[in-house]
Coordinates of C-alpha atoms in Angstrom, one line a residue:
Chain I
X1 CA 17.4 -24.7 -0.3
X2 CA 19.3 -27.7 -0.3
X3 CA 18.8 -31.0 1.7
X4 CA 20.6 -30.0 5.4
X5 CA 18.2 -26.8 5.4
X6 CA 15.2 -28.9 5.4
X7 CA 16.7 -31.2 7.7
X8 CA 17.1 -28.3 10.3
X9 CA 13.6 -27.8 9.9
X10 CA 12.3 -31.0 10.4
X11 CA 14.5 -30.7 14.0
X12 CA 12.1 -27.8 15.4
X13 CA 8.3 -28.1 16.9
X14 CA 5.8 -29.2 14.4
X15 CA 4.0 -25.8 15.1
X16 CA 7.4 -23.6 13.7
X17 CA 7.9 -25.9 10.9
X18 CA 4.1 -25.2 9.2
X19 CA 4.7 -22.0 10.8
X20 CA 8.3 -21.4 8.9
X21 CA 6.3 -23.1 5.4
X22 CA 3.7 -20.3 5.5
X23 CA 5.6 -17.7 6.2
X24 CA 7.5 -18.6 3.1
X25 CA 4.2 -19.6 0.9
X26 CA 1.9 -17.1 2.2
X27 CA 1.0 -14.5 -0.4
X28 CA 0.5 -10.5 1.0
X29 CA -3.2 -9.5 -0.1
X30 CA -3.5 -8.3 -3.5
X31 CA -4.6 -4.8 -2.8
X32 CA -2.5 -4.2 -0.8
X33 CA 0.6 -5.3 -2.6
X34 CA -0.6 -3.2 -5.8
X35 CA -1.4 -0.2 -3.2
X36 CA 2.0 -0.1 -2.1
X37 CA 3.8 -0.3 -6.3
X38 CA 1.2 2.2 -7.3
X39 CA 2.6 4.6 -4.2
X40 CA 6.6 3.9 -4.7
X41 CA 6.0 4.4 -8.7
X42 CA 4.5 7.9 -7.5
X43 CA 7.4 8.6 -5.9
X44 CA 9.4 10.1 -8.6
X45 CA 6.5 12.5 -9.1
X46 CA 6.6 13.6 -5.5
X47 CA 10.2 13.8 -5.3
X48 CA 10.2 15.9 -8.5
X49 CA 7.9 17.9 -7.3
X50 CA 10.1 19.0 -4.4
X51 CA 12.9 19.0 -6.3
X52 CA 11.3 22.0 -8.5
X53 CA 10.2 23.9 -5.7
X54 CA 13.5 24.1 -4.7
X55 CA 15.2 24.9 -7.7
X56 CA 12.0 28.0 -8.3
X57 CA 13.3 29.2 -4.4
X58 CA 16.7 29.0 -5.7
X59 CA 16.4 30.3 -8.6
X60 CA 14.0 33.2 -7.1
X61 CA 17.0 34.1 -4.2
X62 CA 19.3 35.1 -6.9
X63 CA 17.1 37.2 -8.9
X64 CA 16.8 39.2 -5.9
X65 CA 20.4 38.9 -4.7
X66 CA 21.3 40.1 -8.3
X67 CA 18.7 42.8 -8.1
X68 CA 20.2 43.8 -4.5
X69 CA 23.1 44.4 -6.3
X70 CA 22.4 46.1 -9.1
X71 CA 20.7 48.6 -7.0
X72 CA 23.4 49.1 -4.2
X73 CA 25.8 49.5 -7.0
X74 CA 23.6 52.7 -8.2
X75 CA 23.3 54.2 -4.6
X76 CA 26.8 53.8 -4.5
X77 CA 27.9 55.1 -7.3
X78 CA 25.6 57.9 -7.7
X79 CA 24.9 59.6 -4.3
X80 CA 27.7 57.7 -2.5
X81 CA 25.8 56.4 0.3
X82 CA 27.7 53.5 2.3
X83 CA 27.7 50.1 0.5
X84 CA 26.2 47.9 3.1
X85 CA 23.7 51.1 4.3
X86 CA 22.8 51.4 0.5
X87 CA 22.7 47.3 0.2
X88 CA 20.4 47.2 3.1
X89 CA 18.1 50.3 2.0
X90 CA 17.6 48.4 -1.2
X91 CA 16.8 45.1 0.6
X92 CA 14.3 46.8 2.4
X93 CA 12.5 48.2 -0.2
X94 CA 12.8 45.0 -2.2
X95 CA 11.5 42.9 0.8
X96 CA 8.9 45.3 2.1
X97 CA 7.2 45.3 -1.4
X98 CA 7.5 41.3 -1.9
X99 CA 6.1 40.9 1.9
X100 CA 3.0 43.6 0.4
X101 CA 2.3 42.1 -2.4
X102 CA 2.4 38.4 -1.0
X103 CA -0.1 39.6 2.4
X104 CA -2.1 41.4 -0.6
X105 CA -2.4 37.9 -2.6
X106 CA -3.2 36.0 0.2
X107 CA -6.3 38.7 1.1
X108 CA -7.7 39.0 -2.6
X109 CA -7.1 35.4 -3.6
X110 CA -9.1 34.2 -0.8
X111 CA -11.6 36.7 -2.0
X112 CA -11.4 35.3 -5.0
X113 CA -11.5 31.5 -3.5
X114 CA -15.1 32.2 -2.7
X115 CA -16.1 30.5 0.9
X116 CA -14.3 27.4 2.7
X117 CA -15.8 24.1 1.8
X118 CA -13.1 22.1 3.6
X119 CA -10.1 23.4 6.1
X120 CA -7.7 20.9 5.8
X121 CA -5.5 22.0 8.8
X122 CA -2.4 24.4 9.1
X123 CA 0.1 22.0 7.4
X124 CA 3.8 22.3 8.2
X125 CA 5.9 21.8 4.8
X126 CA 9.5 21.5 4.0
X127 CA 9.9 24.9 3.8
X128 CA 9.7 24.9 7.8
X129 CA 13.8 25.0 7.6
X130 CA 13.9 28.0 6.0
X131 CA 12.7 29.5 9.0
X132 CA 15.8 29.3 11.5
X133 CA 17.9 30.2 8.1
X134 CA 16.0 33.7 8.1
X135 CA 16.7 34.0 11.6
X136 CA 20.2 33.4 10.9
X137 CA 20.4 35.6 8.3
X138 CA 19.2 38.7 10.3
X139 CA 21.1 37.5 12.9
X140 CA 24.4 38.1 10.5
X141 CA 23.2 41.4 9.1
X142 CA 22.6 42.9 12.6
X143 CA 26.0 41.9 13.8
X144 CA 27.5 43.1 10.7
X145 CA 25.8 46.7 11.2
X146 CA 26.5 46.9 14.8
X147 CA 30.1 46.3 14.2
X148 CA 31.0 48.6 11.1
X149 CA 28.5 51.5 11.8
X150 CA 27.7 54.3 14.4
X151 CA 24.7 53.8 15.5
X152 CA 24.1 57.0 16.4
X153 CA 25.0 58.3 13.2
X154 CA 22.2 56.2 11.8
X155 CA 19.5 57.5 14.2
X156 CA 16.6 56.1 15.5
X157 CA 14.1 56.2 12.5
X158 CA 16.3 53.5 10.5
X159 CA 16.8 51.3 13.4
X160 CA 13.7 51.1 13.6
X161 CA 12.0 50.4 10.0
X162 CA 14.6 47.4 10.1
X163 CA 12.8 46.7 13.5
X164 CA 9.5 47.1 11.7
X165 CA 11.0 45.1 8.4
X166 CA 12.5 42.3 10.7
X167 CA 9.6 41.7 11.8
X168 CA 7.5 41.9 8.7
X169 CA 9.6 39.2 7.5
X170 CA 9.4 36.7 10.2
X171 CA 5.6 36.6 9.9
X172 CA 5.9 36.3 6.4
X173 CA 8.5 33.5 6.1
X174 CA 5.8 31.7 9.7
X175 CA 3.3 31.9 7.3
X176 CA 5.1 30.5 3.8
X177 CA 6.0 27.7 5.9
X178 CA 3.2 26.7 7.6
X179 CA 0.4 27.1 5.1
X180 CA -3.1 25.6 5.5
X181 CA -4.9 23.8 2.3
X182 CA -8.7 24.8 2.0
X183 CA -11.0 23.6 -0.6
X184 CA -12.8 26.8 -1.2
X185 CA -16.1 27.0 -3.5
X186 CA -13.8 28.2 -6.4
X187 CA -11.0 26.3 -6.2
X188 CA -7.9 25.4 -3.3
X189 CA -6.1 27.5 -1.8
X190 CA -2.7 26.8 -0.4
X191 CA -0.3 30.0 -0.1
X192 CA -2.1 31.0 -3.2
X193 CA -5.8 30.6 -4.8
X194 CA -5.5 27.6 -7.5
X195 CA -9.1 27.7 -9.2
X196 CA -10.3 24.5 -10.7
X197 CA -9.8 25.2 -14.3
X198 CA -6.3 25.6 -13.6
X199 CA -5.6 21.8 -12.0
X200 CA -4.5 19.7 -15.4
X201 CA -4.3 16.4 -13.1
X202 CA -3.7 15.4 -9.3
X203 CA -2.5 11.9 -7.6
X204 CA -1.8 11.0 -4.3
X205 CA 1.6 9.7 -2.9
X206 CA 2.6 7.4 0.2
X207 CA 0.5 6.6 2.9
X208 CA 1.4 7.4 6.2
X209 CA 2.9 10.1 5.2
X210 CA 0.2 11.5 2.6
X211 CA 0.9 13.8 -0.4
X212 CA -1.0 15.5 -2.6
X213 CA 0.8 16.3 -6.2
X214 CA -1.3 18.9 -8.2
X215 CA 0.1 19.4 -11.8
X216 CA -1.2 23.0 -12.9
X217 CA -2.0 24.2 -16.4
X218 CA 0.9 26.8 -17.1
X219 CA 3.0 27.6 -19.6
X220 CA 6.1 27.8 -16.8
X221 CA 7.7 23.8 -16.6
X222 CA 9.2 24.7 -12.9
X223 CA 5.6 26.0 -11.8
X224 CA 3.5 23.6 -12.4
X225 CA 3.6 20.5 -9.8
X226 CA 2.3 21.7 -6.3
X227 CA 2.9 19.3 -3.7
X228 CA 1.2 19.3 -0.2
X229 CA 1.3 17.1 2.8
X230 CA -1.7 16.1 4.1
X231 CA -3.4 14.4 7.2
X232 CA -4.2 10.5 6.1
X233 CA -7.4 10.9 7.1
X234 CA -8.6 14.0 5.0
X235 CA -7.8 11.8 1.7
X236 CA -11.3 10.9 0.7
X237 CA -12.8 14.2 1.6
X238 CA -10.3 16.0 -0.6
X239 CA -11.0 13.1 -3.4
X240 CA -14.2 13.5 -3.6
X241 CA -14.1 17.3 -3.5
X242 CA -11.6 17.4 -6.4
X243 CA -13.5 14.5 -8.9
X244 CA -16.5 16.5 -8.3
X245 CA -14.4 20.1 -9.5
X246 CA -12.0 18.8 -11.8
X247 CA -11.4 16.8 -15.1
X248 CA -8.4 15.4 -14.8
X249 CA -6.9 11.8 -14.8
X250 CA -6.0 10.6 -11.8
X251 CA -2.4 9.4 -12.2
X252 CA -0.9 7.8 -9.0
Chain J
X1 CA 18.3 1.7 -18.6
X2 CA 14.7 1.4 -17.8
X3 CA 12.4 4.4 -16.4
X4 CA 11.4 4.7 -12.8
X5 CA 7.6 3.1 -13.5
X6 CA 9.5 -0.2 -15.3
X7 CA 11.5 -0.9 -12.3
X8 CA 8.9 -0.3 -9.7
X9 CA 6.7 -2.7 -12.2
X10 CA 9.4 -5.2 -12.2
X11 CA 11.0 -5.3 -8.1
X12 CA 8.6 -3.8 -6.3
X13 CA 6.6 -6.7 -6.2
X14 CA 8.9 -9.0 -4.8
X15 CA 10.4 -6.3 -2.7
X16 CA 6.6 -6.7 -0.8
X17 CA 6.6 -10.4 -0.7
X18 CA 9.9 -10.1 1.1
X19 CA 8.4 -7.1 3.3
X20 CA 5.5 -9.6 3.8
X21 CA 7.0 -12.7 5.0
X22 CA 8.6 -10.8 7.8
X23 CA 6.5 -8.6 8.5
X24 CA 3.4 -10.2 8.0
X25 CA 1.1 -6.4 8.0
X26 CA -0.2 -4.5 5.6
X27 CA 0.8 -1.2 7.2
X28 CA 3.8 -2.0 8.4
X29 CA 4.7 -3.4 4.5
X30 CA 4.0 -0.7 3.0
X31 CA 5.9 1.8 5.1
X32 CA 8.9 0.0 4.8
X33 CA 8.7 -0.4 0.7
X34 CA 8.2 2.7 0.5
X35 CA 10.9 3.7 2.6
X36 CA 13.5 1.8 1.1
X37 CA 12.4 2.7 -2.2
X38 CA 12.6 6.0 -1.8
X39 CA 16.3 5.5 -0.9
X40 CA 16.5 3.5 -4.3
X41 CA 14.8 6.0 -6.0
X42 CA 17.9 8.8 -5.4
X43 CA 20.2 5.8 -6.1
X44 CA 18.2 5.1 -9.9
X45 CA 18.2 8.9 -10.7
X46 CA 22.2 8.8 -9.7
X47 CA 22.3 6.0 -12.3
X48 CA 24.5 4.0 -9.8
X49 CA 22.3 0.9 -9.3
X50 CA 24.4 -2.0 -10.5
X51 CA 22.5 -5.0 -8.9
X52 CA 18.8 -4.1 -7.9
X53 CA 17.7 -7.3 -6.8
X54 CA 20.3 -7.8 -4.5
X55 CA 19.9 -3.8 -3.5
X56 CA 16.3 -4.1 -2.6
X57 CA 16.6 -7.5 -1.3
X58 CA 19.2 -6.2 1.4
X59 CA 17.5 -2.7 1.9
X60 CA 14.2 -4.1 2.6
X61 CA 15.3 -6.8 4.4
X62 CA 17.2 -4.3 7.0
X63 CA 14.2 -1.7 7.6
X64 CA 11.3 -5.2 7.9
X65 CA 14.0 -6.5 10.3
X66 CA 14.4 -3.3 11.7
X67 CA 10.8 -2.8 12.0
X68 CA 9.9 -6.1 13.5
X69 CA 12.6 -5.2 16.3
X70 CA 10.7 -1.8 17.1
X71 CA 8.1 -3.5 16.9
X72 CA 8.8 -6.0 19.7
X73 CA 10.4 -3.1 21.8
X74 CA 7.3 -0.9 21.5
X75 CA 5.6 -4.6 23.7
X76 CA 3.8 -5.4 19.7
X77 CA 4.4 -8.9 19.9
X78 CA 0.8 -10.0 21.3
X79 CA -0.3 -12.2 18.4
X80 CA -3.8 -11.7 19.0
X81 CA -3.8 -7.9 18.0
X82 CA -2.6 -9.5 14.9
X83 CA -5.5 -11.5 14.3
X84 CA -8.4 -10.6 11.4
X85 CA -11.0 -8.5 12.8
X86 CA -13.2 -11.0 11.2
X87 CA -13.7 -13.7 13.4
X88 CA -12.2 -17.2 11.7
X89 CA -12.1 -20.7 12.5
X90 CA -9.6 -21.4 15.5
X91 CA -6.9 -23.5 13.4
X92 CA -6.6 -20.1 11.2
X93 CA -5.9 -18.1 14.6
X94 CA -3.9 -20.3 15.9
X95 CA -1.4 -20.2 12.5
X96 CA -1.7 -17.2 12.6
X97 CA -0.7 -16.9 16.2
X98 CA 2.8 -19.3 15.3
X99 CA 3.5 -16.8 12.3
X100 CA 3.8 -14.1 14.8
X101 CA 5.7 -16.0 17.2
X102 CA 8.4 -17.3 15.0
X103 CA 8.5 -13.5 14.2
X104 CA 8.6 -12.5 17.3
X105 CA 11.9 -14.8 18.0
X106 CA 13.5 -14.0 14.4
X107 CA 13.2 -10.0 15.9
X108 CA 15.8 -11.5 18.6
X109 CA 18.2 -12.3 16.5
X110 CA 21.7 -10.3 16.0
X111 CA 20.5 -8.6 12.6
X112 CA 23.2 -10.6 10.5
X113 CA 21.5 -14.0 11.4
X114 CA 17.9 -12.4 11.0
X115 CA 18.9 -11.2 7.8
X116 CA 20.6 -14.4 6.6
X117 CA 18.1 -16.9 7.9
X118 CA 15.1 -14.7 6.4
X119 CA 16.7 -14.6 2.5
X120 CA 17.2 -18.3 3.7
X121 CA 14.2 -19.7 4.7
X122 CA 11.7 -17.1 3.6
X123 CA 13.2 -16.2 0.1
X124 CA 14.8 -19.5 -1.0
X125 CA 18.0 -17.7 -1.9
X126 CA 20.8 -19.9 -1.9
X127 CA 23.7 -19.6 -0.1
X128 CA 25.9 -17.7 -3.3
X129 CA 22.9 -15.1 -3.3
X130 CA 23.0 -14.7 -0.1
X131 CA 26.4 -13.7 0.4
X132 CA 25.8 -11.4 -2.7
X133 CA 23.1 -9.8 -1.1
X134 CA 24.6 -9.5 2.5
X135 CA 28.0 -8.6 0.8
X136 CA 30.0 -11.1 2.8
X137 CA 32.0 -14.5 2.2
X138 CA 30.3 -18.1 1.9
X139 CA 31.9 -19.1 4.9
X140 CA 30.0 -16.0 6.7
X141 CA 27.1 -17.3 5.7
X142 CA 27.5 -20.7 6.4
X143 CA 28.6 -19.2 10.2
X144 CA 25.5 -17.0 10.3
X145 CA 23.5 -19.3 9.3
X146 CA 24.4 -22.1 11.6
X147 CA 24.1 -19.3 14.5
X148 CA 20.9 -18.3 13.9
X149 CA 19.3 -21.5 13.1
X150 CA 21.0 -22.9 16.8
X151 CA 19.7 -20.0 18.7
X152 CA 16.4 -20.0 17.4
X153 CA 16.0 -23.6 18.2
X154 CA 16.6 -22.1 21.9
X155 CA 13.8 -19.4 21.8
X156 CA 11.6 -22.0 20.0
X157 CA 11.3 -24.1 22.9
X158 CA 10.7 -21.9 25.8
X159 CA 8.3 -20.1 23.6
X160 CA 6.8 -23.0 22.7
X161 CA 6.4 -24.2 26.6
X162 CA 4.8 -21.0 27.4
X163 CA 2.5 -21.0 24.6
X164 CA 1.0 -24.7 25.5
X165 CA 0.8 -23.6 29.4

């Protein structure tokens, strides 16, 4: 700052120049100041974290596209049903099974969870988008159908197991997306039962907007790191729950 | 090139301060470097950060500016909210009461002069790094500069009339 700048100061009320000088001396409090590094230094983890769980939902939509495929390509082929009738029966079997054995999960892993220690709320992830996407995606697929196909040729009993699997899937994508996290007596749950043995370390990232990143023992790279929003408030509860079930290091 | 830890190590310290000296609140701070690091952070994994001080410098300055405008529109500017919950002696108070009314006026400011007075006066930066920072000419600076400085001395006096009635 050269000579003029101070000049210009020494121009204004007394009160804004010591006002000005401790504004430009006055150090933040410590704490806080190492609070905030410690939380942008997490945020590679965080944003890794999501970064994975995309690439796993990605990765998951064209093994089943691929599968969808391969299967259609047999009905085709071998009892020459329609292509996007055949496509569709696949998709339904496919779909019906992965929306069984995920409501089946849910059941026996809370089973397995043993009983709720502390409900940390239903918690509204990224995945929320997904949501209008499925709707979308029906959307398409019913138009398609209604425009290529006679429905009266189909009869009822089709129409309505796509009814039925519609359906199915729309409370099964709601509930992906708006999972709770419990601490449970065995472990947490959150669209899945984690059991304690199976958290390697944990840290927490941001602060109004607070994340929990749990990296899992697993032999699967992409797997591992769990991230889940949480309510602020619920941070020392869920602390002190996890230092008193876990081993890990803490790594912020 | 550094990892991610090394540079937070390194500029996220004085990306604070600078948070700080506008700001002036711990909340506030830390929501607004973490904010502009997370825009930094997709710009480090990109590899495409060429001048970080002058990056953070300019992205933190624009969301604390930013902030301390919201924060006047949202009727924040009462400095006593601002105060320590702990009571402290009345000169304290009353400091701290100025701080937060030369805020206050910096918040009404065209952004460019907020922004050029702050790295001014609050960060030292001299007029070079300033236009480095801001991305525009010296004589831009000087104009900005000379703006801001002429219009605060406007707010500063009504303000400071109100304040001593």
């Amino acid at each position: 700052m050269n000579i003029d700048d101070k000049g210009w100061e020494r121009e204004l009320p007394e009160d804004f120049q010591g006002a000005i000088d401790r504004v430009r001396k006055g150090p933040p409090p410590p704490d806080s100041l190492e609070r905030s590094v410690l939380a942008v230094e997490g945020i590679a983890m965080t944003q890794a974290a999501w970064e994975r769980a995309a690439m796993n939902a990605q990765m998951l939509a064209v093994f089943v596209l691929l599968a969808d495929f391969a299967g259609t390509a047999v009905l085709v082929a071998a009892f020459g049903f329609h292509p996007l009738l055949a496509f569709m029966g696949v998709s339904y079997v496919f779909s019906m099974l992965a929306f069984l054995v995920g409501f089946y999960d849910s059941i026996h892993g809370k089973i397995r969870a043993g009983d709720l220690v502390l409900d940390c709320g239903r918690i509204v992830t990224r995945s929320k988008g997904s949501f209008p996407l499925m709707m979308l995606y029906l959307s398409v697929f019913g138009v398609i159908i209604l425009g290529t196909m006679d429905l009266q040729q189909i009869g009822p009993l089709p129409i309505a197991a796509v009814c039925v699997w519609a359906v199915t899937g729309l409370l099964y994508w709601r509930m992906l997306s708006t999972g709770s996290l419990q601490v449970r007596t065995h472990g947490l749950w959150h669209h899945g039962f984690l059991p304690w043995d199976r958290i390697e370390s944990w840290s927490w990232v941001g602060k109004t907007d607070l994340t929990l990143v749990i990296l899992r023992r697993g032999w699967l790279p992409y797997l591992r790191r769990v991230a889940v929003p949480l309510p602020i408030d619920l941070r020392p509860q869920v602390e002190a729950l996890l230092k008193a079930n876990t081993n890990p290091s803490e790594s912020p | 090139m550094s990892t991610w830890s090394e540079f937070v190590r390194e500029h996220g310290p004085p990306a604070y301060r600078t948070a700080w000296r506008i700001l002036g609140h711990v909340q506030d701070c830390e929501d607004v470097v973490q904010e502009s690091f997370l825009e930094i952070y997709r710009l480090f994994v990109a590899g495409k950060i060429e001048k970080p001080r002058a990056l953070i410098h300019r992205l933190v300055m624009f969301r604390a500016l930013d902030a301390l405008r919201k924060r006047k529109s949202m009727g924040w500017v009462d400095p006593a909210k601002f105060l320590d919950a702990a009571p402290g002696p009345r000169e304290l108070a009353m400091q701290r009461e100025d701080e937060q009314r030369l805020r206050a006026i910096i918040a009404e400011l065209p952004p460019r002069q907020a922004s050029v007075f702050c790295l001014m006066h609050f960060e030292g930066l001299t007029h070079e790094e300033i236009a480095e920072v801001e991305e525009i000419s010296l004589n831009a600076v000087a104009l900005a500069l000379h703006k801001a400085r002429a219009r605060l001395r406007e707010l500063m006096l009504p303000s400071r009339q109100e304040h001593l009635q």
